[in-house]
Short mmCIF file of N, CA and C in Angstrom, two decimals:
data_model
loop_
_atom_site.label_atom_id
_atom_site.label_comp_id
_atom_site.label_asym_id
_atom_site.label_seq_id
_atom_site.Cartn_x
_atom_site.Cartn_y
_atom_site.Cartn_z
N UNK A 1 273.93 -101.38 135.45
CA UNK A 1 274.96 -100.66 134.73
C UNK A 1 274.39 -99.35 134.19
N UNK A 2 275.31 -98.44 133.87
CA UNK A 2 274.90 -97.15 133.33
C UNK A 2 274.25 -97.35 131.96
N UNK A 3 273.09 -96.73 131.80
CA UNK A 3 272.41 -96.79 130.52
C UNK A 3 271.86 -95.42 130.19
N UNK A 4 272.13 -94.98 128.97
CA UNK A 4 271.62 -93.71 128.45
C UNK A 4 270.96 -94.01 127.12
N UNK A 5 269.70 -93.64 127.00
CA UNK A 5 268.94 -93.93 125.79
C UNK A 5 268.41 -92.62 125.21
N UNK A 6 268.99 -92.22 124.09
CA UNK A 6 268.60 -90.98 123.43
C UNK A 6 267.45 -91.26 122.46
N UNK A 7 266.59 -90.25 122.30
CA UNK A 7 265.48 -90.35 121.36
C UNK A 7 265.07 -88.96 120.92
N UNK A 8 264.22 -88.90 119.90
CA UNK A 8 263.67 -87.63 119.46
C UNK A 8 264.28 -87.07 118.19
N UNK A 9 265.30 -87.70 117.68
CA UNK A 9 265.89 -87.22 116.44
C UNK A 9 264.99 -87.48 115.25
N UNK A 10 265.41 -86.97 114.11
CA UNK A 10 264.64 -87.18 112.89
C UNK A 10 265.08 -86.24 111.80
N UNK A 11 264.27 -86.20 110.76
CA UNK A 11 264.52 -85.32 109.62
C UNK A 11 263.66 -84.08 109.76
N UNK A 12 264.29 -82.93 109.65
CA UNK A 12 263.56 -81.67 109.78
C UNK A 12 264.11 -80.68 108.77
N UNK A 13 263.26 -79.77 108.32
CA UNK A 13 263.70 -78.75 107.38
C UNK A 13 264.47 -77.64 108.09
N UNK A 14 265.32 -76.95 107.39
CA UNK A 14 266.00 -75.80 108.00
C UNK A 14 264.99 -74.83 108.59
N UNK A 15 265.31 -74.34 109.79
CA UNK A 15 264.40 -73.46 110.50
C UNK A 15 263.44 -74.19 111.42
N UNK A 16 263.42 -75.51 111.33
CA UNK A 16 262.51 -76.29 112.15
C UNK A 16 263.02 -76.53 113.55
N UNK A 17 262.24 -77.31 114.29
CA UNK A 17 262.55 -77.59 115.70
C UNK A 17 262.46 -79.08 115.98
N UNK A 18 263.22 -79.50 116.97
CA UNK A 18 263.16 -80.86 117.49
C UNK A 18 263.43 -80.82 118.98
N UNK A 19 262.91 -81.82 119.68
CA UNK A 19 263.21 -81.97 121.11
C UNK A 19 263.81 -83.35 121.34
N UNK A 20 265.02 -83.36 121.82
CA UNK A 20 265.69 -84.62 122.13
C UNK A 20 265.48 -84.98 123.60
N UNK A 21 265.42 -86.27 123.87
CA UNK A 21 265.33 -86.77 125.24
C UNK A 21 266.41 -87.81 125.47
N UNK A 22 266.80 -87.95 126.72
CA UNK A 22 267.77 -88.97 127.11
C UNK A 22 267.32 -89.57 128.44
N UNK A 23 266.93 -90.82 128.41
CA UNK A 23 266.51 -91.52 129.62
C UNK A 23 267.72 -92.19 130.25
N UNK A 24 267.96 -91.87 131.50
CA UNK A 24 269.16 -92.37 132.19
C UNK A 24 268.79 -93.38 133.26
N UNK A 25 269.66 -94.37 133.46
CA UNK A 25 269.47 -95.35 134.52
C UNK A 25 270.82 -95.94 134.91
N UNK A 26 270.86 -96.59 136.06
CA UNK A 26 272.09 -97.23 136.51
C UNK A 26 273.00 -96.35 137.34
N UNK A 27 272.59 -95.12 137.59
CA UNK A 27 273.35 -94.22 138.46
C UNK A 27 272.38 -93.18 139.02
N UNK A 28 272.84 -92.44 140.01
CA UNK A 28 271.99 -91.43 140.64
C UNK A 28 272.02 -90.17 139.79
N UNK A 29 271.06 -90.07 138.91
CA UNK A 29 271.02 -89.03 137.88
C UNK A 29 271.16 -87.63 138.49
N UNK A 30 270.48 -87.39 139.58
CA UNK A 30 270.42 -86.04 140.15
C UNK A 30 271.76 -85.57 140.71
N UNK A 31 272.73 -86.43 140.80
CA UNK A 31 274.01 -86.05 141.40
C UNK A 31 275.05 -85.63 140.38
N UNK A 32 274.72 -85.71 139.10
CA UNK A 32 275.76 -85.52 138.10
C UNK A 32 275.42 -84.48 137.05
N UNK A 33 276.47 -83.77 136.65
CA UNK A 33 276.37 -82.91 135.49
C UNK A 33 276.10 -83.78 134.27
N UNK A 34 275.24 -83.30 133.41
CA UNK A 34 274.90 -84.01 132.18
C UNK A 34 275.21 -83.11 130.98
N UNK A 35 275.45 -83.75 129.85
CA UNK A 35 275.80 -82.98 128.66
C UNK A 35 275.25 -83.63 127.40
N UNK A 36 275.11 -82.83 126.38
CA UNK A 36 274.82 -83.30 125.03
C UNK A 36 276.04 -83.03 124.17
N UNK A 37 276.43 -84.04 123.41
CA UNK A 37 277.48 -83.92 122.42
C UNK A 37 276.88 -84.28 121.07
N UNK A 38 277.58 -83.91 120.01
CA UNK A 38 277.18 -84.34 118.69
C UNK A 38 278.43 -84.71 117.88
N UNK A 39 278.22 -85.54 116.88
CA UNK A 39 279.34 -85.99 116.07
C UNK A 39 278.89 -86.24 114.65
N UNK A 40 279.72 -85.81 113.71
CA UNK A 40 279.52 -86.11 112.30
C UNK A 40 280.68 -86.98 111.83
N UNK A 41 280.49 -87.76 110.76
CA UNK A 41 281.55 -88.65 110.30
C UNK A 41 282.86 -87.92 110.05
N UNK A 42 283.93 -88.48 110.57
CA UNK A 42 285.25 -87.92 110.34
C UNK A 42 285.63 -86.78 111.26
N UNK A 43 284.72 -86.42 112.16
CA UNK A 43 285.01 -85.31 113.08
C UNK A 43 284.95 -85.79 114.52
N UNK A 44 285.58 -85.05 115.41
CA UNK A 44 285.53 -85.38 116.82
C UNK A 44 284.18 -84.97 117.40
N UNK A 45 283.86 -85.58 118.53
CA UNK A 45 282.64 -85.19 119.21
C UNK A 45 282.74 -83.73 119.64
N UNK A 46 281.63 -83.03 119.51
CA UNK A 46 281.57 -81.61 119.84
C UNK A 46 280.60 -81.41 121.00
N UNK A 47 281.03 -80.69 122.01
CA UNK A 47 280.12 -80.36 123.10
C UNK A 47 279.06 -79.40 122.60
N UNK A 48 277.81 -79.77 122.82
CA UNK A 48 276.69 -78.91 122.41
C UNK A 48 276.21 -78.10 123.60
N UNK A 49 275.97 -78.77 124.73
CA UNK A 49 275.47 -78.10 125.92
C UNK A 49 275.69 -78.97 127.14
N UNK A 50 275.73 -78.34 128.30
CA UNK A 50 275.87 -79.06 129.55
C UNK A 50 275.03 -78.37 130.62
N UNK A 51 274.63 -79.15 131.63
CA UNK A 51 273.78 -78.62 132.69
C UNK A 51 274.20 -79.23 134.02
N UNK A 52 274.27 -78.39 135.04
CA UNK A 52 274.65 -78.88 136.35
C UNK A 52 273.53 -79.72 136.95
N UNK A 53 273.86 -80.41 138.04
CA UNK A 53 272.93 -81.40 138.58
C UNK A 53 271.64 -80.78 139.09
N UNK A 54 271.70 -79.51 139.53
CA UNK A 54 270.50 -78.85 140.03
C UNK A 54 269.88 -77.89 139.03
N UNK A 55 270.36 -77.96 137.78
CA UNK A 55 269.91 -77.06 136.70
C UNK A 55 270.25 -75.60 136.97
N UNK A 56 271.15 -75.37 137.91
CA UNK A 56 271.48 -73.99 138.26
C UNK A 56 272.37 -73.30 137.25
N UNK A 57 273.05 -74.07 136.43
CA UNK A 57 273.97 -73.48 135.47
C UNK A 57 273.98 -74.31 134.19
N UNK A 58 274.06 -73.61 133.07
CA UNK A 58 274.14 -74.27 131.78
C UNK A 58 275.25 -73.61 130.95
N UNK A 59 275.80 -74.39 130.05
CA UNK A 59 276.77 -73.86 129.09
C UNK A 59 276.40 -74.38 127.71
N UNK A 60 276.72 -73.59 126.70
CA UNK A 60 276.39 -73.94 125.33
C UNK A 60 277.58 -73.72 124.41
N UNK A 61 277.67 -74.56 123.40
CA UNK A 61 278.64 -74.32 122.36
C UNK A 61 278.28 -73.07 121.59
N UNK A 62 279.26 -72.39 121.08
CA UNK A 62 279.01 -71.11 120.43
C UNK A 62 278.10 -71.25 119.21
N UNK A 63 278.14 -72.41 118.57
CA UNK A 63 277.35 -72.59 117.35
C UNK A 63 275.86 -72.79 117.62
N UNK A 64 275.50 -73.09 118.86
CA UNK A 64 274.09 -73.36 119.16
C UNK A 64 273.49 -72.38 120.16
N UNK A 65 274.32 -71.50 120.71
CA UNK A 65 273.85 -70.57 121.72
C UNK A 65 272.71 -69.72 121.17
N UNK A 66 271.65 -69.63 121.95
CA UNK A 66 270.49 -68.85 121.54
C UNK A 66 269.47 -69.63 120.73
N UNK A 67 269.84 -70.83 120.30
CA UNK A 67 268.91 -71.66 119.51
C UNK A 67 268.52 -72.94 120.26
N UNK A 68 269.43 -73.47 121.05
CA UNK A 68 269.19 -74.72 121.79
C UNK A 68 269.04 -74.42 123.27
N UNK A 69 268.23 -75.23 123.94
CA UNK A 69 268.06 -75.13 125.39
C UNK A 69 268.15 -76.51 126.02
N UNK A 70 269.08 -76.67 126.93
CA UNK A 70 269.23 -77.93 127.66
C UNK A 70 268.45 -77.84 128.96
N UNK A 71 267.83 -78.94 129.34
CA UNK A 71 267.10 -78.98 130.60
C UNK A 71 267.10 -80.42 131.12
N UNK A 72 266.65 -80.58 132.34
CA UNK A 72 266.59 -81.91 132.93
C UNK A 72 265.44 -82.00 133.91
N UNK A 73 264.95 -83.22 134.09
CA UNK A 73 263.93 -83.50 135.08
C UNK A 73 264.49 -84.61 135.97
N UNK A 74 264.98 -84.24 137.13
CA UNK A 74 265.61 -85.23 138.01
C UNK A 74 264.60 -86.24 138.55
N UNK A 75 263.33 -85.85 138.61
CA UNK A 75 262.31 -86.80 139.08
C UNK A 75 262.05 -87.91 138.06
N UNK A 76 262.40 -87.62 136.80
CA UNK A 76 262.18 -88.60 135.74
C UNK A 76 263.49 -89.17 135.20
N UNK A 77 264.61 -88.77 135.79
CA UNK A 77 265.93 -89.22 135.31
C UNK A 77 266.08 -89.00 133.81
N UNK A 78 265.68 -87.83 133.37
CA UNK A 78 265.67 -87.54 131.94
C UNK A 78 266.30 -86.20 131.63
N UNK A 79 267.10 -86.21 130.59
CA UNK A 79 267.76 -85.01 130.07
C UNK A 79 267.08 -84.63 128.77
N UNK A 80 266.96 -83.34 128.52
CA UNK A 80 266.30 -82.86 127.30
C UNK A 80 267.17 -81.85 126.58
N UNK A 81 266.86 -81.67 125.31
CA UNK A 81 267.40 -80.55 124.59
C UNK A 81 266.39 -80.10 123.54
N UNK A 82 265.93 -78.88 123.71
CA UNK A 82 265.02 -78.26 122.76
C UNK A 82 265.87 -77.52 121.73
N UNK A 83 265.63 -77.83 120.47
CA UNK A 83 266.42 -77.24 119.39
C UNK A 83 265.49 -76.45 118.48
N UNK A 84 265.79 -75.18 118.29
CA UNK A 84 265.02 -74.33 117.39
C UNK A 84 265.93 -73.79 116.29
N UNK A 85 265.31 -73.24 115.26
CA UNK A 85 266.05 -72.61 114.15
C UNK A 85 267.17 -73.51 113.65
N UNK A 86 266.83 -74.76 113.43
CA UNK A 86 267.85 -75.73 113.03
C UNK A 86 268.45 -75.38 111.68
N UNK A 87 269.74 -75.65 111.58
CA UNK A 87 270.49 -75.36 110.36
C UNK A 87 271.04 -76.68 109.79
N UNK A 88 271.37 -76.65 108.52
CA UNK A 88 271.93 -77.84 107.88
C UNK A 88 273.16 -78.33 108.64
N UNK A 89 273.94 -77.39 109.13
CA UNK A 89 275.17 -77.76 109.84
C UNK A 89 274.92 -78.36 111.22
N UNK A 90 273.68 -78.39 111.67
CA UNK A 90 273.35 -79.09 112.92
C UNK A 90 273.18 -80.59 112.70
N UNK A 91 273.19 -81.01 111.46
CA UNK A 91 273.06 -82.44 111.16
C UNK A 91 274.19 -83.22 111.82
N UNK A 92 273.82 -84.23 112.62
CA UNK A 92 274.80 -85.01 113.37
C UNK A 92 274.08 -86.09 114.15
N UNK A 93 274.84 -86.98 114.72
CA UNK A 93 274.31 -87.88 115.74
C UNK A 93 274.52 -87.20 117.09
N UNK A 94 273.46 -87.13 117.86
CA UNK A 94 273.49 -86.45 119.15
C UNK A 94 273.51 -87.50 120.28
N UNK A 95 274.40 -87.27 121.23
CA UNK A 95 274.58 -88.19 122.35
C UNK A 95 274.43 -87.45 123.66
N UNK A 96 273.78 -88.07 124.63
CA UNK A 96 273.88 -87.53 125.99
C UNK A 96 275.04 -88.23 126.69
N UNK A 97 275.61 -87.54 127.63
CA UNK A 97 276.89 -87.95 128.21
C UNK A 97 276.91 -87.67 129.70
N UNK A 98 277.49 -88.61 130.44
CA UNK A 98 277.72 -88.41 131.86
C UNK A 98 279.12 -88.94 132.19
N UNK A 99 279.78 -88.25 133.10
CA UNK A 99 281.12 -88.67 133.51
C UNK A 99 281.05 -89.18 134.95
N UNK A 100 281.36 -90.44 135.11
CA UNK A 100 281.32 -91.09 136.41
C UNK A 100 282.68 -91.69 136.69
N UNK A 101 283.29 -91.29 137.83
CA UNK A 101 284.58 -91.87 138.22
C UNK A 101 285.59 -91.82 137.07
N UNK A 102 285.69 -90.66 136.44
CA UNK A 102 286.65 -90.39 135.37
C UNK A 102 286.38 -91.18 134.08
N UNK A 103 285.21 -91.73 133.96
CA UNK A 103 284.84 -92.45 132.75
C UNK A 103 283.60 -91.80 132.15
N UNK A 104 283.65 -91.51 130.85
CA UNK A 104 282.50 -90.94 130.15
C UNK A 104 281.62 -92.06 129.60
N UNK A 105 280.34 -91.90 129.78
CA UNK A 105 279.36 -92.84 129.24
C UNK A 105 278.42 -92.09 128.31
N UNK A 106 278.02 -92.74 127.26
CA UNK A 106 277.00 -92.19 126.37
C UNK A 106 276.21 -93.32 125.75
N UNK A 107 275.08 -92.96 125.15
CA UNK A 107 274.21 -93.97 124.59
C UNK A 107 274.51 -94.23 123.12
N UNK A 108 273.49 -94.76 122.44
CA UNK A 108 273.67 -95.11 121.03
C UNK A 108 273.50 -93.89 120.13
N UNK A 109 272.98 -92.82 120.70
CA UNK A 109 272.81 -91.60 119.93
C UNK A 109 271.49 -91.56 119.18
N UNK A 110 271.12 -90.37 118.76
CA UNK A 110 269.93 -90.17 117.93
C UNK A 110 270.32 -89.26 116.77
N UNK A 111 269.94 -89.66 115.57
CA UNK A 111 270.32 -88.93 114.37
C UNK A 111 269.41 -87.73 114.16
N UNK A 112 270.02 -86.59 113.96
CA UNK A 112 269.30 -85.37 113.57
C UNK A 112 269.78 -84.99 112.18
N UNK A 113 268.85 -84.89 111.26
CA UNK A 113 269.18 -84.51 109.89
C UNK A 113 268.37 -83.29 109.52
N UNK A 114 269.07 -82.23 109.17
CA UNK A 114 268.42 -80.98 108.77
C UNK A 114 268.64 -80.81 107.27
N UNK A 115 267.56 -80.89 106.54
CA UNK A 115 267.67 -80.85 105.08
C UNK A 115 266.35 -80.42 104.48
N UNK A 116 266.45 -79.71 103.36
CA UNK A 116 265.24 -79.33 102.64
C UNK A 116 264.91 -80.36 101.57
#
């Protein structure tokens, strides 16, 4: 079955950096667009970034453009997101996401907390 396991979150001060990882299994990772979403309590999930299957194209949410970088390693079935210049408003649970046969899958998420 499809499994996505996010890791790398934590507590960081404003201006700090974190690198998130998402280990994927149960599907052919290299064939699918992958994305990172985030969610805070009471709000809908927000698209943070997405990357095509060959890493040829990426898109970013306006709030993270220039600070976050999405990447993938198809040989390791792993999705990444490097986050720099973190802000308090980046605090959220971050999920990696894949859409297979019109169904979205995501993992348990990893908490990112930006606070002084």
